[in-house]
Short mmCIF file of C-alpha atoms and ligand atoms in Angstrom, two decimals:
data_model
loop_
_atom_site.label_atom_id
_atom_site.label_comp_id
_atom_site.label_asym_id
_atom_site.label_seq_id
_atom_site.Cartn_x
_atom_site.Cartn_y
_atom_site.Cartn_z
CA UNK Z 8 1.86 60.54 -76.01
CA UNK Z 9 1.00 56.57 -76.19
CA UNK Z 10 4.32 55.46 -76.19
CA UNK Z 11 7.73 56.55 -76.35
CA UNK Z 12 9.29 57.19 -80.42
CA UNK Z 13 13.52 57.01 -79.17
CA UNK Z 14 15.25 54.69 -76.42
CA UNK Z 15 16.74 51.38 -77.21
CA UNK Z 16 13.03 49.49 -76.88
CA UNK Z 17 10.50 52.06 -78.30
CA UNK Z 18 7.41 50.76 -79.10
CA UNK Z 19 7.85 47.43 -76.99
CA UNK Z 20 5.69 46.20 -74.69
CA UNK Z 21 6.59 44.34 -71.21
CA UNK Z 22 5.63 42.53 -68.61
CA UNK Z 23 7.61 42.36 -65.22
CA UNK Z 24 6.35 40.29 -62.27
CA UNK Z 25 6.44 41.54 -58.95
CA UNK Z 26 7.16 45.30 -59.91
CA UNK Z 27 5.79 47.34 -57.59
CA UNK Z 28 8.78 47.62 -55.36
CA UNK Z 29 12.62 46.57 -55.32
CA UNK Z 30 14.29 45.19 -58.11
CA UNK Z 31 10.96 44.78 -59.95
CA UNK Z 32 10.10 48.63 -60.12
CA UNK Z 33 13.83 49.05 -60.79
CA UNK Z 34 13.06 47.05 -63.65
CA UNK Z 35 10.17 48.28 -64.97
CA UNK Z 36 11.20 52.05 -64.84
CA UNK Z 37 13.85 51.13 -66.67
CA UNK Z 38 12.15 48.95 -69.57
CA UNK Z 39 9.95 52.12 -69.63
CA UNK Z 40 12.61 54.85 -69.84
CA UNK Z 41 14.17 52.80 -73.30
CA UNK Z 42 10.27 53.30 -74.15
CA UNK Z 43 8.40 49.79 -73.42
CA UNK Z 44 4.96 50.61 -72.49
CA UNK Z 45 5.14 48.17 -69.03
CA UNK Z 46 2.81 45.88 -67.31
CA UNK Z 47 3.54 46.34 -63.13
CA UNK Z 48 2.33 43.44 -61.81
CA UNK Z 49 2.22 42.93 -57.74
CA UNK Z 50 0.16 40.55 -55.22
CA UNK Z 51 -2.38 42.36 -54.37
CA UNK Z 52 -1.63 42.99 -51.08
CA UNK Z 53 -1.29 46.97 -51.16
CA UNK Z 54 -2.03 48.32 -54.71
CA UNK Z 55 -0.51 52.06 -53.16
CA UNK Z 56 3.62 51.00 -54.51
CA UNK Z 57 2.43 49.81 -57.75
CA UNK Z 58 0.02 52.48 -57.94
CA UNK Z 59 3.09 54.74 -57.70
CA UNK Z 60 5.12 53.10 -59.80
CA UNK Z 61 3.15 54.03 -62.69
CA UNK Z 62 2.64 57.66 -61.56
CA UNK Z 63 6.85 57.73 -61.86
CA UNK Z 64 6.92 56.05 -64.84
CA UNK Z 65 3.96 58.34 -66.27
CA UNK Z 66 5.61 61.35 -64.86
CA UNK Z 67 8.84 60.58 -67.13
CA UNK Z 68 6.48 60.23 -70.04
CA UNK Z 69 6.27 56.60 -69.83
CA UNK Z 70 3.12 54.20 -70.29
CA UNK Z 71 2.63 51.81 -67.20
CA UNK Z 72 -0.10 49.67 -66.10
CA UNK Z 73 -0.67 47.90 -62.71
CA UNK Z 74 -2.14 44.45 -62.40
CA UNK Z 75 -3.05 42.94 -59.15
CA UNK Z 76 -2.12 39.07 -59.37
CA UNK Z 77 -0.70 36.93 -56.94
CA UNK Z 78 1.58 35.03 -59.26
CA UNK Z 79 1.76 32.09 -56.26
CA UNK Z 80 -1.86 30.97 -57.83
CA UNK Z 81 -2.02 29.44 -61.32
CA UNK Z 82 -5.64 31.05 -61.88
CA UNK Z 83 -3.52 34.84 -61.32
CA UNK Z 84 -0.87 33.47 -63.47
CA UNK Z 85 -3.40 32.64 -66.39
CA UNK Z 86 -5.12 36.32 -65.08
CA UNK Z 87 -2.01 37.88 -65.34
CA UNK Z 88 -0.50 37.01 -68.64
CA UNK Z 89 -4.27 37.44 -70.44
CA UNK Z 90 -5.09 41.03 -69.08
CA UNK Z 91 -1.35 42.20 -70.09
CA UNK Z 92 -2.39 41.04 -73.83
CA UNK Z 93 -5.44 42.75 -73.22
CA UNK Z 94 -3.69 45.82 -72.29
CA UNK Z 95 -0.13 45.64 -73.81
CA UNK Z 96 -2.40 44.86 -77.34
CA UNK Z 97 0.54 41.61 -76.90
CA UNK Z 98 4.35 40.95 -75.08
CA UNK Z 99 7.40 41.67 -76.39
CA UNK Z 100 9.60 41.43 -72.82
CA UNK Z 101 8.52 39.35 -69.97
CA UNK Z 102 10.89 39.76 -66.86
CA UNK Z 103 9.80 37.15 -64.15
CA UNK Z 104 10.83 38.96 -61.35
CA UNK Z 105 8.44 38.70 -58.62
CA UNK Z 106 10.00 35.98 -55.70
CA UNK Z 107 10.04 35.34 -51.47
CA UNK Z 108 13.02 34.57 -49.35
CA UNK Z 109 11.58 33.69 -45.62
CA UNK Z 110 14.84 32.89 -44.22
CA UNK Z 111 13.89 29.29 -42.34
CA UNK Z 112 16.06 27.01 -40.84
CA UNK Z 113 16.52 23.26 -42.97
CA UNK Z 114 15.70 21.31 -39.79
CA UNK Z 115 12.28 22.38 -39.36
CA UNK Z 116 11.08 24.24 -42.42
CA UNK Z 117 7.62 23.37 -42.80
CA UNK Z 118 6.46 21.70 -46.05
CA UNK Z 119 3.33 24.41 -46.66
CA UNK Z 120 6.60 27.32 -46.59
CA UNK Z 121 8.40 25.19 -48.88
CA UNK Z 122 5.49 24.68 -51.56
CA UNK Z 123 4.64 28.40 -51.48
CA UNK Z 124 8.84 29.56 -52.62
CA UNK Z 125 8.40 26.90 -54.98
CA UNK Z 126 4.82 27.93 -56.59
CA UNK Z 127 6.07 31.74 -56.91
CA UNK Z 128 9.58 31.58 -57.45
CA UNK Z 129 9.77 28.58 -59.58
CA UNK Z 130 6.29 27.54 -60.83
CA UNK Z 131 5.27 30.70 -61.67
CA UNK Z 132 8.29 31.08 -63.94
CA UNK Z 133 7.61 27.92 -65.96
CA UNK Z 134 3.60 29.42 -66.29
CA UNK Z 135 4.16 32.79 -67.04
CA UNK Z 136 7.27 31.98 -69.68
CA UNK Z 137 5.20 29.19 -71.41
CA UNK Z 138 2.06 31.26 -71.51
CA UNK Z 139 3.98 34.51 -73.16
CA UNK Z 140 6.34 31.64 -75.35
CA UNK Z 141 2.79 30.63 -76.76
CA UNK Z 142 1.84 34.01 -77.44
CA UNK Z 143 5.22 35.16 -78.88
CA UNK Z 144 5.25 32.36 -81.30
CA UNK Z 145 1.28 32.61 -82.45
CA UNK Z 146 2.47 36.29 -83.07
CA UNK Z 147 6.21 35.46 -85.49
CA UNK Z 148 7.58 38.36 -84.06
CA UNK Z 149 10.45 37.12 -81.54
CA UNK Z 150 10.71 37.64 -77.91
CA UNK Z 151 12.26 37.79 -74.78
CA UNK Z 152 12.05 35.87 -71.63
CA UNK Z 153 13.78 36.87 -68.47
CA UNK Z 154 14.03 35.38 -65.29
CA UNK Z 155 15.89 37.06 -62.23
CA UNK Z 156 17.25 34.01 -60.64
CA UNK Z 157 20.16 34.82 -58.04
CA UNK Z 158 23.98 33.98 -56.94
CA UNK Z 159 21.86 31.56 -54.66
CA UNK Z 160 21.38 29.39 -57.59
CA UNK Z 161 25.33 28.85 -57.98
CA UNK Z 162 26.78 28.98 -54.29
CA UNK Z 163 23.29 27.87 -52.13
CA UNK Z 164 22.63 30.32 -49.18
CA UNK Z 165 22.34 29.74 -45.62
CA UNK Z 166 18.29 29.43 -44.27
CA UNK Z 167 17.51 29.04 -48.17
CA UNK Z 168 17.14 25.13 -48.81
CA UNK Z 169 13.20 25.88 -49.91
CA UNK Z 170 14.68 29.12 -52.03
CA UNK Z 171 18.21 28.80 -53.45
CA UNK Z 172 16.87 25.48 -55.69
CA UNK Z 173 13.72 27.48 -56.91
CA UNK Z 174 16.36 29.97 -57.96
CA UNK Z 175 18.61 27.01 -59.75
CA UNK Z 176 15.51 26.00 -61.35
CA UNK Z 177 14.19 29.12 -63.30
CA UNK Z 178 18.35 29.70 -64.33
CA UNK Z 179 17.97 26.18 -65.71
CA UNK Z 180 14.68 26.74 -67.27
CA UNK Z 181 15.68 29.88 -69.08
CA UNK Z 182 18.75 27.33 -70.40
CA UNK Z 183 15.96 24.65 -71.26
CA UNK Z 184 13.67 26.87 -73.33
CA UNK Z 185 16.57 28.85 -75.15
CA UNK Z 186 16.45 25.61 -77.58
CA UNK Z 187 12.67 24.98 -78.89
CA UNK Z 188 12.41 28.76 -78.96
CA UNK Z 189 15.56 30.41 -80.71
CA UNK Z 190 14.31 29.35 -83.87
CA UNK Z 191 10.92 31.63 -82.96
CA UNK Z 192 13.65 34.11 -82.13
CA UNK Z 193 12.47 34.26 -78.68
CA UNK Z 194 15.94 34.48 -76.28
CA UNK Z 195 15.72 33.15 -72.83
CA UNK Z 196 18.30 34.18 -70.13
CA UNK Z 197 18.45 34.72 -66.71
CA UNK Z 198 20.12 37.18 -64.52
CA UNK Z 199 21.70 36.22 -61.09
CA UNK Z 200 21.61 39.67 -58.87
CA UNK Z 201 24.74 38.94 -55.79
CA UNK Z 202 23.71 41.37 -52.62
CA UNK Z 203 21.15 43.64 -53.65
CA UNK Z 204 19.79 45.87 -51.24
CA UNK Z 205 15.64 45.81 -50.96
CA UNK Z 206 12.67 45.40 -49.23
CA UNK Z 207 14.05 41.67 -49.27
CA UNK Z 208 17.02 42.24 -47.58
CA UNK Z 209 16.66 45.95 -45.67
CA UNK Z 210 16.67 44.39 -42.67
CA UNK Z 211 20.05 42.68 -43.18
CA UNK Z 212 21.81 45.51 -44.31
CA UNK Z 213 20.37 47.78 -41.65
CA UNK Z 214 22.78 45.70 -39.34
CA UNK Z 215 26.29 47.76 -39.63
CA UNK Z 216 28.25 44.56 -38.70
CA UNK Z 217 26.43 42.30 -41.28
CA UNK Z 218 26.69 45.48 -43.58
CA UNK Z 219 30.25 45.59 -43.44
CA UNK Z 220 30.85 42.11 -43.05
CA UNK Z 221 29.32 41.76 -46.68
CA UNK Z 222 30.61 45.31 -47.95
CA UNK Z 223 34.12 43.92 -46.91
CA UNK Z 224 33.25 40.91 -49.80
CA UNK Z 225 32.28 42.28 -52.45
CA UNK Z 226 35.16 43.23 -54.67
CA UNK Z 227 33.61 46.43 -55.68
CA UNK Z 228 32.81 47.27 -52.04
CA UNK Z 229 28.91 48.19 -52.26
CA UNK Z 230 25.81 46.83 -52.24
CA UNK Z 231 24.04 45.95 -55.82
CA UNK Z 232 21.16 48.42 -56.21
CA UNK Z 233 18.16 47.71 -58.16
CA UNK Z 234 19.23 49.93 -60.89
CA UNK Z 235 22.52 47.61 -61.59
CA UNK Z 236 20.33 44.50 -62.37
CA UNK Z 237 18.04 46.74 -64.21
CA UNK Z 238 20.79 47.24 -66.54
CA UNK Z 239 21.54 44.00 -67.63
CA UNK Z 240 17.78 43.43 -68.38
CA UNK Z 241 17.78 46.03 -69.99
CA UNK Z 242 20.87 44.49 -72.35
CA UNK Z 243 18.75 41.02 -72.65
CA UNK Z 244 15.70 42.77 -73.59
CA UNK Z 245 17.26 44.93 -76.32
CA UNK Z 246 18.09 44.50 -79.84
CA UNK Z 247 22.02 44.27 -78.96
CA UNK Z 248 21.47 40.84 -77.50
CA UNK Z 249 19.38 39.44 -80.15
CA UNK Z 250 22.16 36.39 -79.97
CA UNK Z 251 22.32 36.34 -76.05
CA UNK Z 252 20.55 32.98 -75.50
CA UNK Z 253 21.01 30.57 -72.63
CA UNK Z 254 23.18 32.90 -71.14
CA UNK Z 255 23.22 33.54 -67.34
CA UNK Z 256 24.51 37.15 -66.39
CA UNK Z 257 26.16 37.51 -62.97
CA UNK Z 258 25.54 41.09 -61.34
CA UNK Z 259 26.96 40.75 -58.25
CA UNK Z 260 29.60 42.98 -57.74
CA UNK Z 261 32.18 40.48 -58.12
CA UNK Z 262 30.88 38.46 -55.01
CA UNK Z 263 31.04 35.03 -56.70
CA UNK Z 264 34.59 35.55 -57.76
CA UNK Z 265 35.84 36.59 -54.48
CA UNK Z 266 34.37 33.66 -52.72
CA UNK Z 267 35.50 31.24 -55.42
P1 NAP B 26 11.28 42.64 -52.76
O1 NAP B 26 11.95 43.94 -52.48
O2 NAP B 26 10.71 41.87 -51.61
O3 NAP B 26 10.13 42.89 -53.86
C1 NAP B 26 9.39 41.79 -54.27
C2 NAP B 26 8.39 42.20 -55.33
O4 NAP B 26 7.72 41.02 -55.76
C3 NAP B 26 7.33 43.15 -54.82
O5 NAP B 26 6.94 44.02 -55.85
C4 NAP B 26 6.19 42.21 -54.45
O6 NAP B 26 4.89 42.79 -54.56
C5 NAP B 26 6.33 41.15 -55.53
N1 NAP B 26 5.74 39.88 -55.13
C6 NAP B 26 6.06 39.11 -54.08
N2 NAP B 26 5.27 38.03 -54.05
C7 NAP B 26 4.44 38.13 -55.11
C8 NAP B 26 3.38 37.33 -55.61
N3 NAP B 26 3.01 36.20 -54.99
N4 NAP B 26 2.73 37.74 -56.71
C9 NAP B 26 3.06 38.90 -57.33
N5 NAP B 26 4.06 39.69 -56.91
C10 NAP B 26 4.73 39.31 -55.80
O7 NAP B 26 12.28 41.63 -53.49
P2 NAP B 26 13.61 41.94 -54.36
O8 NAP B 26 14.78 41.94 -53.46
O9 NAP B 26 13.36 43.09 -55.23
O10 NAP B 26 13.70 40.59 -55.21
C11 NAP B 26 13.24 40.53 -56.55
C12 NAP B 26 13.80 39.27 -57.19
O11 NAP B 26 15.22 39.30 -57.14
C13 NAP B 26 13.38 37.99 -56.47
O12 NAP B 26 13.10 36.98 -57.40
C14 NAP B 26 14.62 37.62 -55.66
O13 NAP B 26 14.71 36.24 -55.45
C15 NAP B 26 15.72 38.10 -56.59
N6 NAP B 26 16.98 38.37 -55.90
C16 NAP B 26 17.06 39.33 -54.93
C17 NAP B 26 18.29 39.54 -54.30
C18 NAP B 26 18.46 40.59 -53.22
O14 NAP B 26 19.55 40.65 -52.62
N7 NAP B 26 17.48 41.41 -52.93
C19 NAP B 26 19.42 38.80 -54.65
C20 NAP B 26 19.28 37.83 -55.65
C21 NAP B 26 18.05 37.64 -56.28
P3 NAP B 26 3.98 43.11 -53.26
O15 NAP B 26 4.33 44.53 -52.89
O16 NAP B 26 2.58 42.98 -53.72
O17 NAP B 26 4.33 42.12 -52.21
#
């Protein structure tokens, strides 16, 4: 099999930063299960979660592909976006996942911790969306660009002054792009995941007191799982939300409503 014939994105192709693990790998199974053939992109670190991310999504009867690239380094963003052509034959979906939360304090946060959320949360975003944008429109087939942003960018978030604006930023790029590319048919969005339990945030909820201190406000009284953000990229990235542009979708459990 090279690539899935039924699901609602058979015979797409797709890039999704930071996939090996969390929300990422949530993502890119699930781009795979509608039938994208998917790029899973990590940093390099440990190729073993990536590595078995594609084994899942090959087990299914998927089409994966892992691509070491630490998306912090404009070189590995170039790298990145090139050798997914190269393997993808071109992009259809790019989901610009991949981003770091070290909780600091404002007082002291050091300047070098503060350039590095900004160069792969933010920069990154604005690299790897103009570099696909470029590609999409050379091609005259349409697009779609997705960036995960986060309730942060709405609400801010306590020991997140270097991360919450990073996450304003790529919701407002998404916005910004929408208009030169809707007439290439390209759609830009963002999704803002509330309390999502990950490798980003396992040691929060592993606290029962901060676990039920956040259970206790969110409306529908759970954590957010990787799967329910995978959902509504899956909605952006399909054919139903060919006139979704601009948009920002909240999936957060009804967090942001409660506290507002
Ligand atoms: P996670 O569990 O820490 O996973 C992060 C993923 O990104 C991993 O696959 C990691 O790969 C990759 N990554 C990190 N730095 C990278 C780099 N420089 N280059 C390439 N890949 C890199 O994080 P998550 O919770 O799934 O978060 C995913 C996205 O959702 C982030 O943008 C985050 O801001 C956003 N978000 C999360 C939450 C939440 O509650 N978890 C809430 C709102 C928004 P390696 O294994 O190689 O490190």
């Amino acid at each position: 099999m090279t690539e899935r014939s039924f699901g609602r994105l058979a015979g797409r192709t797709a890039l999704v930063t930071g996939s090996s693990r969390g929300i990422g790998r949530s993502i890119a199974i699930g781009l795979a299960r509608e039938g994208a053939t998917v790029v899973v992109n990590h940093s390099g670190r440990d190729a073993t979660p990536a590595d078995s991310a594609v084994a899942e999504i090959e087990a299914a009867g998927g089409r994966a592909f892992a691509i070491a690239a630490d998306i912090g380094e404009v070189e590995d963003c170039h790298r990145l976006v090139a050798e997914s052509i190269q393997v993808l034959g071109h992009i259809d979906i790019v989901v610009n996942n991949a981003g770091i939360c070290p909780a600091h304090e404002f007082l002291d946060l050091p300047l070098d911790l503060w350039q590095r959320v900004q160069d792969v949360n933010y920069r990154a975003t604005f690299i790897v969306s103009q570099l696909c944008a470029q590609a999409m429109v050379e091609r005259g087939e349409g697009g779609r660009i997705i960036a995960i942003s986060s309730i942060s960018a709405v609400m801010g978030g306590s020991m997140q002054a270097h991360y919450a604006p990073t996450k304003a930023a790529v919701a407002s790029l998404m916005q910004s792009i929408s208009i030169p590319l809707g007439r290439y048919g390209i759609t830009c969005n963002s999704v803002l995941p509330g309390a999502i339990e990950s490798d980003l945030t396992k040691e929060g909820w592993a606290d029962p007191v901060i676990r039920a201190t956040n259970e206790a406000r969110i409306p529908i009284g759970r954590a957010g799982t990787g799967d329910d953000v995978m959902g509504a990229v899956v909605y952006l990235a399909s054919d139903e939300a060919s006139y979704v542009t601009g948009s920002t979708i909240l999936v957060d459990g009804g967090l942001y409503a409660f506290l507002h």
